[in-house]
mmCIF file of C-alpha atoms in Angstrom:
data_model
loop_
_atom_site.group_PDB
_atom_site.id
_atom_site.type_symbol
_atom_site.label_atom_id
_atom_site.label_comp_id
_atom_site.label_asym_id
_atom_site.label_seq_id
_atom_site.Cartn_x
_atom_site.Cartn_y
_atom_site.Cartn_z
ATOM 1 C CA UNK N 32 45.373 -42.591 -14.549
ATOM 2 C CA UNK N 33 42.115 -42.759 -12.059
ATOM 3 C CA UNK N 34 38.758 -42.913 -13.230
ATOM 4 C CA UNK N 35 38.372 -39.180 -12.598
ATOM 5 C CA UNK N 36 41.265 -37.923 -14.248
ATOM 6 C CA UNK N 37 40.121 -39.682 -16.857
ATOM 7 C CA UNK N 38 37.182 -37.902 -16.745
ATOM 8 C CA UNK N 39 38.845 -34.824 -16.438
ATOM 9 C CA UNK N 40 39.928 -35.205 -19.775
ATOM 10 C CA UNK N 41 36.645 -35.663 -21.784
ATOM 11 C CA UNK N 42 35.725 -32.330 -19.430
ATOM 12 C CA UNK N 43 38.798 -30.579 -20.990
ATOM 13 C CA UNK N 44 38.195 -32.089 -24.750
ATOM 14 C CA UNK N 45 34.689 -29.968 -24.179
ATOM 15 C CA UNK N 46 36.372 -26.841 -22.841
ATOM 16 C CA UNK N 47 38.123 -27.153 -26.994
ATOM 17 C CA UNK N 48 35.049 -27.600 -28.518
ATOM 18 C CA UNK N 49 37.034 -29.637 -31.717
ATOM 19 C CA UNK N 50 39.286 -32.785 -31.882
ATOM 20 C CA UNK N 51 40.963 -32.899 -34.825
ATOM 21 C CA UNK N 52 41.157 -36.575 -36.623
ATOM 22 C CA UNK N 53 44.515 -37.084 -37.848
ATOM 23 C CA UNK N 54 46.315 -39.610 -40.027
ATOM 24 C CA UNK N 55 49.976 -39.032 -40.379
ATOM 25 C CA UNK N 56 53.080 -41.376 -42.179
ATOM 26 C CA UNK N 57 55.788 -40.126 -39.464
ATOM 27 C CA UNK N 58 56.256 -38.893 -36.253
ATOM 28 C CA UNK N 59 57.775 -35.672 -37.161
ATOM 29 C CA UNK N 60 55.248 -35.111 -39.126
ATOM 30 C CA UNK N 61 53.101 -35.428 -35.772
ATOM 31 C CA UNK N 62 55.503 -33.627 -33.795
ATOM 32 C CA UNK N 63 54.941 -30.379 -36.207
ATOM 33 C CA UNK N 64 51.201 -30.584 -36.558
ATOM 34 C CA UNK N 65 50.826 -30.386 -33.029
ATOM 35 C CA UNK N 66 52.926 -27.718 -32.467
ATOM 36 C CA UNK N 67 50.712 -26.348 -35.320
ATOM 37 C CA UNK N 68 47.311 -27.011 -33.658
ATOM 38 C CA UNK N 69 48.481 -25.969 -30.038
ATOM 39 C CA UNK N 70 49.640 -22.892 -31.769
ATOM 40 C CA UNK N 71 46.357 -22.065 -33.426
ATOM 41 C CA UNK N 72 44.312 -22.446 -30.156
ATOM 42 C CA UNK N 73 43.356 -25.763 -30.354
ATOM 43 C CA UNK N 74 45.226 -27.904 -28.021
ATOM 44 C CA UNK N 75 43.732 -31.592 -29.222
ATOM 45 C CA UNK N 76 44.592 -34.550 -31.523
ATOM 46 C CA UNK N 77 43.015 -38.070 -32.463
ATOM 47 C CA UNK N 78 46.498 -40.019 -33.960
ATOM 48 C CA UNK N 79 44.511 -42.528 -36.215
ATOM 49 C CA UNK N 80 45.268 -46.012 -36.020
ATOM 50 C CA UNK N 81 45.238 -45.967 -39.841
ATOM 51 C CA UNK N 82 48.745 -45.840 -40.719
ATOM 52 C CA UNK N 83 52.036 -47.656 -39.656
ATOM 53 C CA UNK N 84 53.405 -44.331 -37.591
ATOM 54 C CA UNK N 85 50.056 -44.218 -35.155
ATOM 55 C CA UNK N 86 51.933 -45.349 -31.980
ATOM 56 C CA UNK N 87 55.543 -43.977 -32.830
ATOM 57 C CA UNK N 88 53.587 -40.716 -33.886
ATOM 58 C CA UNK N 89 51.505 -40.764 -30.372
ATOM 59 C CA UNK N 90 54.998 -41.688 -28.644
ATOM 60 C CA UNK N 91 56.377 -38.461 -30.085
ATOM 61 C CA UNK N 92 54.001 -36.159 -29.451
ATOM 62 C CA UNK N 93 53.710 -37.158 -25.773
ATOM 63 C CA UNK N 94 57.119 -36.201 -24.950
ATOM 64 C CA UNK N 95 57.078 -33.210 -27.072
ATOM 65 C CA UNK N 96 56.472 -31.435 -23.959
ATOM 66 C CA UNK N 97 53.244 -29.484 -24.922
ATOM 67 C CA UNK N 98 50.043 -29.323 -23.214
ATOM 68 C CA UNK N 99 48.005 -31.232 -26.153
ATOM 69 C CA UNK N 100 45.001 -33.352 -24.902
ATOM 70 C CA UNK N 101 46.555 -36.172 -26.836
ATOM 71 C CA UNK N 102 44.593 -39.251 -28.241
ATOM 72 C CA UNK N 103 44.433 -42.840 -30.310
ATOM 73 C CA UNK N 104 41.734 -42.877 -32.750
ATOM 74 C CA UNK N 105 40.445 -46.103 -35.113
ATOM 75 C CA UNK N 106 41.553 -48.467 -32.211
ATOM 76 C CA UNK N 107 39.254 -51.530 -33.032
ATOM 77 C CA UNK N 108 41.719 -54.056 -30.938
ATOM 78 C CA UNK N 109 43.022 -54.423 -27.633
ATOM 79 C CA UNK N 110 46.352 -54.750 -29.136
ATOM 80 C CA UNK N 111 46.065 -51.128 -29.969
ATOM 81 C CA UNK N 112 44.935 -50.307 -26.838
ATOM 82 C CA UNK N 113 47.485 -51.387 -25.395
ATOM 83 C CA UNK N 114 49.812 -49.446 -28.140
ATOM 84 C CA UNK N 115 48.414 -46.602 -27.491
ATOM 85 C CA UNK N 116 48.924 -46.606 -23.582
ATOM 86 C CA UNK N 117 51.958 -47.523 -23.869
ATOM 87 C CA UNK N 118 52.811 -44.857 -26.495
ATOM 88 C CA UNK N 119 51.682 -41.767 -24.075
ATOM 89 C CA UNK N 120 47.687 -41.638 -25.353
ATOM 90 C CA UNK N 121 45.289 -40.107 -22.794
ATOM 91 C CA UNK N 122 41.763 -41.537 -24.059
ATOM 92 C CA UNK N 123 41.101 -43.702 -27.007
ATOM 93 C CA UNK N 124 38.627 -43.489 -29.342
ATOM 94 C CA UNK N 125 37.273 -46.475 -31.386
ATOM 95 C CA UNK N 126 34.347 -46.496 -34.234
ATOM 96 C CA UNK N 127 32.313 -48.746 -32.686
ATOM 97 C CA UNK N 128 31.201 -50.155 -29.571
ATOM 98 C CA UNK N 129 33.822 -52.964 -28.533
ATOM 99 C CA UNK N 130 33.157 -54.532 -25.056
ATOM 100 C CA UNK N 131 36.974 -55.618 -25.317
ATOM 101 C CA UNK N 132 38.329 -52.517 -26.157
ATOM 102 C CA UNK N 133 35.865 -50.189 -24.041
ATOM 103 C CA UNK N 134 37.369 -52.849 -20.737
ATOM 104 C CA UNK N 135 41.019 -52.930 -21.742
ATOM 105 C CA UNK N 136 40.695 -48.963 -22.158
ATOM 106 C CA UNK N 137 39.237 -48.597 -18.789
ATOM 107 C CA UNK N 138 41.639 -51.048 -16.936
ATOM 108 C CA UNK N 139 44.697 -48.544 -18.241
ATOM 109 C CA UNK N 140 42.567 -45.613 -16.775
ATOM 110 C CA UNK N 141 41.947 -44.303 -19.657
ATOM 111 C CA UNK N 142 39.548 -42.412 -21.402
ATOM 112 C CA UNK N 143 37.341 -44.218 -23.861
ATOM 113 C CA UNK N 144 34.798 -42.772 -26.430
ATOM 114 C CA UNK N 145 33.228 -45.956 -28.228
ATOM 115 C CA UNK N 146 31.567 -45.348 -31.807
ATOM 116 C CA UNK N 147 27.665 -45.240 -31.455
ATOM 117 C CA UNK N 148 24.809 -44.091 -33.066
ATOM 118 C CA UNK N 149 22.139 -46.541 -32.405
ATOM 119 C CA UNK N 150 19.846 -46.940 -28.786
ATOM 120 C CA UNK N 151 21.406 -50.405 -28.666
ATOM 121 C CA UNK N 152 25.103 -49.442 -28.968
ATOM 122 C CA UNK N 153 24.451 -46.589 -26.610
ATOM 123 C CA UNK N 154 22.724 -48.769 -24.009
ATOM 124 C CA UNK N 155 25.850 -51.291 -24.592
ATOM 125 C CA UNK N 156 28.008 -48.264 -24.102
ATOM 126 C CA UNK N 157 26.346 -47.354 -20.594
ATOM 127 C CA UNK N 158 25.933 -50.864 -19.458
ATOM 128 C CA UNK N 159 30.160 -50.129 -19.232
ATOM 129 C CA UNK N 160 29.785 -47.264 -17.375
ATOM 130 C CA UNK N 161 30.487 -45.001 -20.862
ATOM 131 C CA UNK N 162 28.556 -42.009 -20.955
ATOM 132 C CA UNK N 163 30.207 -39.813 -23.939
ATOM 133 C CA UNK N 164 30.047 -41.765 -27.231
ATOM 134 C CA UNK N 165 31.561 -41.089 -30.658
ATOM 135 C CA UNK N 166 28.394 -40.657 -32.545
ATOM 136 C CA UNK N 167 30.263 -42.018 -35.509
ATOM 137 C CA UNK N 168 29.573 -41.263 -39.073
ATOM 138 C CA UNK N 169 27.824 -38.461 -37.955
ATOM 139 C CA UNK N 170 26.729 -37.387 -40.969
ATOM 140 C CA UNK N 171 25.395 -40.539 -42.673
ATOM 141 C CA UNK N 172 23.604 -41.606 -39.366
ATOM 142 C CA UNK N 173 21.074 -38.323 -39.017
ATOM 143 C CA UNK N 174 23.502 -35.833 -38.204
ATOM 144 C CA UNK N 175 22.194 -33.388 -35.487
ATOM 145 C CA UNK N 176 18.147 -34.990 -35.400
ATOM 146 C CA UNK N 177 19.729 -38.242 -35.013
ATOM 147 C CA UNK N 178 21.724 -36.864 -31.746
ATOM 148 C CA UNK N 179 18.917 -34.840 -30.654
ATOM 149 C CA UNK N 180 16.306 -38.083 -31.151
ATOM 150 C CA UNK N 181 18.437 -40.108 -28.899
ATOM 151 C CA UNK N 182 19.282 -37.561 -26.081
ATOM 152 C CA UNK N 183 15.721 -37.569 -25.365
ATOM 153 C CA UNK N 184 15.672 -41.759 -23.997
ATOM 154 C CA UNK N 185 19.402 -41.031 -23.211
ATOM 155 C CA UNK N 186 19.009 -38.182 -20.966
ATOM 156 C CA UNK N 187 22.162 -38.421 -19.100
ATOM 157 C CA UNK N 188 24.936 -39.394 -22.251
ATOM 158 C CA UNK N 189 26.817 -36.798 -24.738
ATOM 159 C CA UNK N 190 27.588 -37.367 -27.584
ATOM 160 C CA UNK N 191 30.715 -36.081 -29.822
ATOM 161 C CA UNK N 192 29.623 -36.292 -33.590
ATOM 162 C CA UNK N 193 32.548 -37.156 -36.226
ATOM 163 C CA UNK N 194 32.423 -37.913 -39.772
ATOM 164 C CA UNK N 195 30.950 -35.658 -42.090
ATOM 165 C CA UNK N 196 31.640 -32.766 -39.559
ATOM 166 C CA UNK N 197 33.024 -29.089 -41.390
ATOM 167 C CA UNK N 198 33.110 -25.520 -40.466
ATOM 168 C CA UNK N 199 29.788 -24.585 -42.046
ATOM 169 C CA UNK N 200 27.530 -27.466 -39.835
ATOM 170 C CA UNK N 201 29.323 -27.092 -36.534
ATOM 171 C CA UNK N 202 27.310 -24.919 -35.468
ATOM 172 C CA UNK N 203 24.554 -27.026 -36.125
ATOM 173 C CA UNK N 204 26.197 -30.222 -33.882
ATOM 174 C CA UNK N 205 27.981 -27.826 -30.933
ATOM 175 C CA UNK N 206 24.346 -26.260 -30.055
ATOM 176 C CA UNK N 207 22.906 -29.078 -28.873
ATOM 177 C CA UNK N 208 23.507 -29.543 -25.617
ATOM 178 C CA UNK N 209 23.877 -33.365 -25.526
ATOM 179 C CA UNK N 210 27.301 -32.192 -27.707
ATOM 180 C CA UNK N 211 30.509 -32.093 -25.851
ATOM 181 C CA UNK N 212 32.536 -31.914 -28.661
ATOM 182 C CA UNK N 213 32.983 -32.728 -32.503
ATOM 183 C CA UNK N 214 35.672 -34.340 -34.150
ATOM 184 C CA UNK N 215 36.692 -33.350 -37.631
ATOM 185 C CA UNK N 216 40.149 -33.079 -39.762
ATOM 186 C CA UNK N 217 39.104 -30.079 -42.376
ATOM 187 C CA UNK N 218 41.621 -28.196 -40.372
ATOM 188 C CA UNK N 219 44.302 -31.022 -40.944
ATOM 189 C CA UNK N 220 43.960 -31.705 -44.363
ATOM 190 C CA UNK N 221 46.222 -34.256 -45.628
ATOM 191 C CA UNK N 222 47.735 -32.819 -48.204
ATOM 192 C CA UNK N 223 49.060 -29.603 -46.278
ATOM 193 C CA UNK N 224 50.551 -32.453 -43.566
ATOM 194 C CA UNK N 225 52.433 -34.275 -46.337
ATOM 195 C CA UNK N 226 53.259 -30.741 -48.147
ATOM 196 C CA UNK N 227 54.676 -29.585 -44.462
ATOM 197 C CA UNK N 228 52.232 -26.762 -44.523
ATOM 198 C CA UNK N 229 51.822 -26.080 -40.958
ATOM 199 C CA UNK N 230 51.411 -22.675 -40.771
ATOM 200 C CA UNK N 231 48.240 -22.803 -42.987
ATOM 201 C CA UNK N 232 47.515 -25.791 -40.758
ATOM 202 C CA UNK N 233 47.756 -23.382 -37.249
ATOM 203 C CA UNK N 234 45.684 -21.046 -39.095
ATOM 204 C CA UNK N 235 42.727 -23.432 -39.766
ATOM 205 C CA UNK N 236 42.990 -24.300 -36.148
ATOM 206 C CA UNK N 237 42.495 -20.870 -35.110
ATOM 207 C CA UNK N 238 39.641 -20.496 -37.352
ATOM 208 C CA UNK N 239 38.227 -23.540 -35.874
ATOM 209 C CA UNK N 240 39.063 -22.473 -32.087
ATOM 210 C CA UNK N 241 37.167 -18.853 -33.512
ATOM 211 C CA UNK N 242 34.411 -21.075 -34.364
ATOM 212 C CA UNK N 243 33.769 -22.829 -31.147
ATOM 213 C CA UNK N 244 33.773 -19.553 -29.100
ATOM 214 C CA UNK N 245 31.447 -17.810 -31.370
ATOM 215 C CA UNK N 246 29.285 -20.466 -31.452
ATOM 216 C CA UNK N 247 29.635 -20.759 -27.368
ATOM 217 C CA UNK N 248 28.841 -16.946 -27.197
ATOM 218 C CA UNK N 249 25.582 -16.717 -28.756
#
C-alpha cells in the first residue's frame, strides 16, 4: 500500500465519523460483528490486540469480502505489526507513541495512528511524518480542552480521541475541528458479542452512524 492510499484511509475513517474498538475470542465471532457494523452504517473496526484471536480474527474479516475499513488496535510491538499486515489490517493503531512500531507500520504502507496526548508525544509523532494521533485515554487526559489546547501549537495534526468516548460526549469530541474521528466500543459491547447479539449490535451502529451525521449537520 503507498503512502497515499494509506492516507486515503484515515480520509475515509473521517468520512465514518466512529471506529469501533473491538476485542473478540474468535474469528467468527469477528466475521458476524462486522457484518453487523457494515450493516448498521458503520463500515469500521479496531481488532484489539488483546486477545489470542486478534490476527486470525483480522485474517477473517479481510476476506469476508465486505467493504469494512479494517484495523489492528493495542499493537505495542513490531511483532504485531507485522501480524497484523500479514493478517489483511489496513492501518494500525497503537496506545502510545512507539518509534519502532510507528517505522515498521510505515515500511508495510500502512496506516498508523500512534497513542498521544502530550506536546512531546505529538512532536515525536510528527518528527515521523504522523499527523493524526490516537489521543488516547481521551477522557482521563482532558477530554475535548485537552484536544482543543494542543491544536492551537499543533496547527496542522488531528486528533481521534478514544477511551472514555460514549454517545452522550461525541458530540462534544466530533465538533472540534482538529477531530477526524473517535474511537469507542459502546456500540460493541462485549457481552452482546459473546451472547451473539448482533442484531442489537447493527442497531447501536446505526444509532452511532445517526449520531455522526447529526452532529455533521448542525
Amino acid at each position: 500500500m503507498s503512502t497515499h492510499a494509506s492516507g486515503g484511509i484515515l480520509d475515509q475513517l473521517s468520512v465514518v465519523g466512529v471506529i469501533p474498538v473491538i476485542s473478540v475470542d474468535s474469528a467468527a465471532q469477528a466475521r458476524d460483528l462486522a457484518s453487523a457494523l457494515c450493516d448498521g452504517g458503520l463500515p469500521a473496526a479496531e481488532i484489539t490486540f488483546r486477545t489470542p484471536a486478534a490476527a486470525e480474527a483480522i485474517a477473517a474479516v479481510a476476506h469476508a469480502g465486505t467493504d469494512i475499513l479494517l484495523g489492528a488496535g493495542t499493537v505495542i510491538t513490531v511483532e504485531q505489526v507485522d501480524q497484523a499486515a500479514a493478517a489483511g489490517a489496513s492501518y494500525i493503531v497503537s496506545p502510545g507513541t512507539s518509534q519502532a512500531v510507528i517505522q515498521r507500520a510505515q515500511e508495510h504502507g500502512l496506516a498508523v495512528l500512534p497513542g498521544a496526548v502530550t506536546a512531546t508525544e505529538i512532536q515525536a509523532a510528527l518528527e515521523l511524518g504522523v499527523e493524526t494521533v490516537k489521543f488516547f485515554p481521551a477522557g482521563t487526559s482532558g477530554g475535548p480542552a485537552a484536544i482543543k489546547a494542543l491544536s492551537a501549537p499543533f496547527g496542522g495534526v488531528s486528533f481521534v480521541p478514544t477511551g472514555g468516548v460514549n454517545l452522550t460526549n461525541l458530540e462534544d469530541y466530533l465538533s472540534i475541528p482538529a477531530v477526524r474521528a473517535a474511537g469507542g466500543s459502546w456500540m460493541v459491547p462485549q457481552d452482546k458479542i459473546r451472547a451473539g447479539q448482533f442484531s442489537d449490535i447493527r442497531e447501536l451502529a446505526a444509532e452511532a452512524a445517526a449520531a455522526v451525521a447529526r452532529i455533521r449537520a448542525s
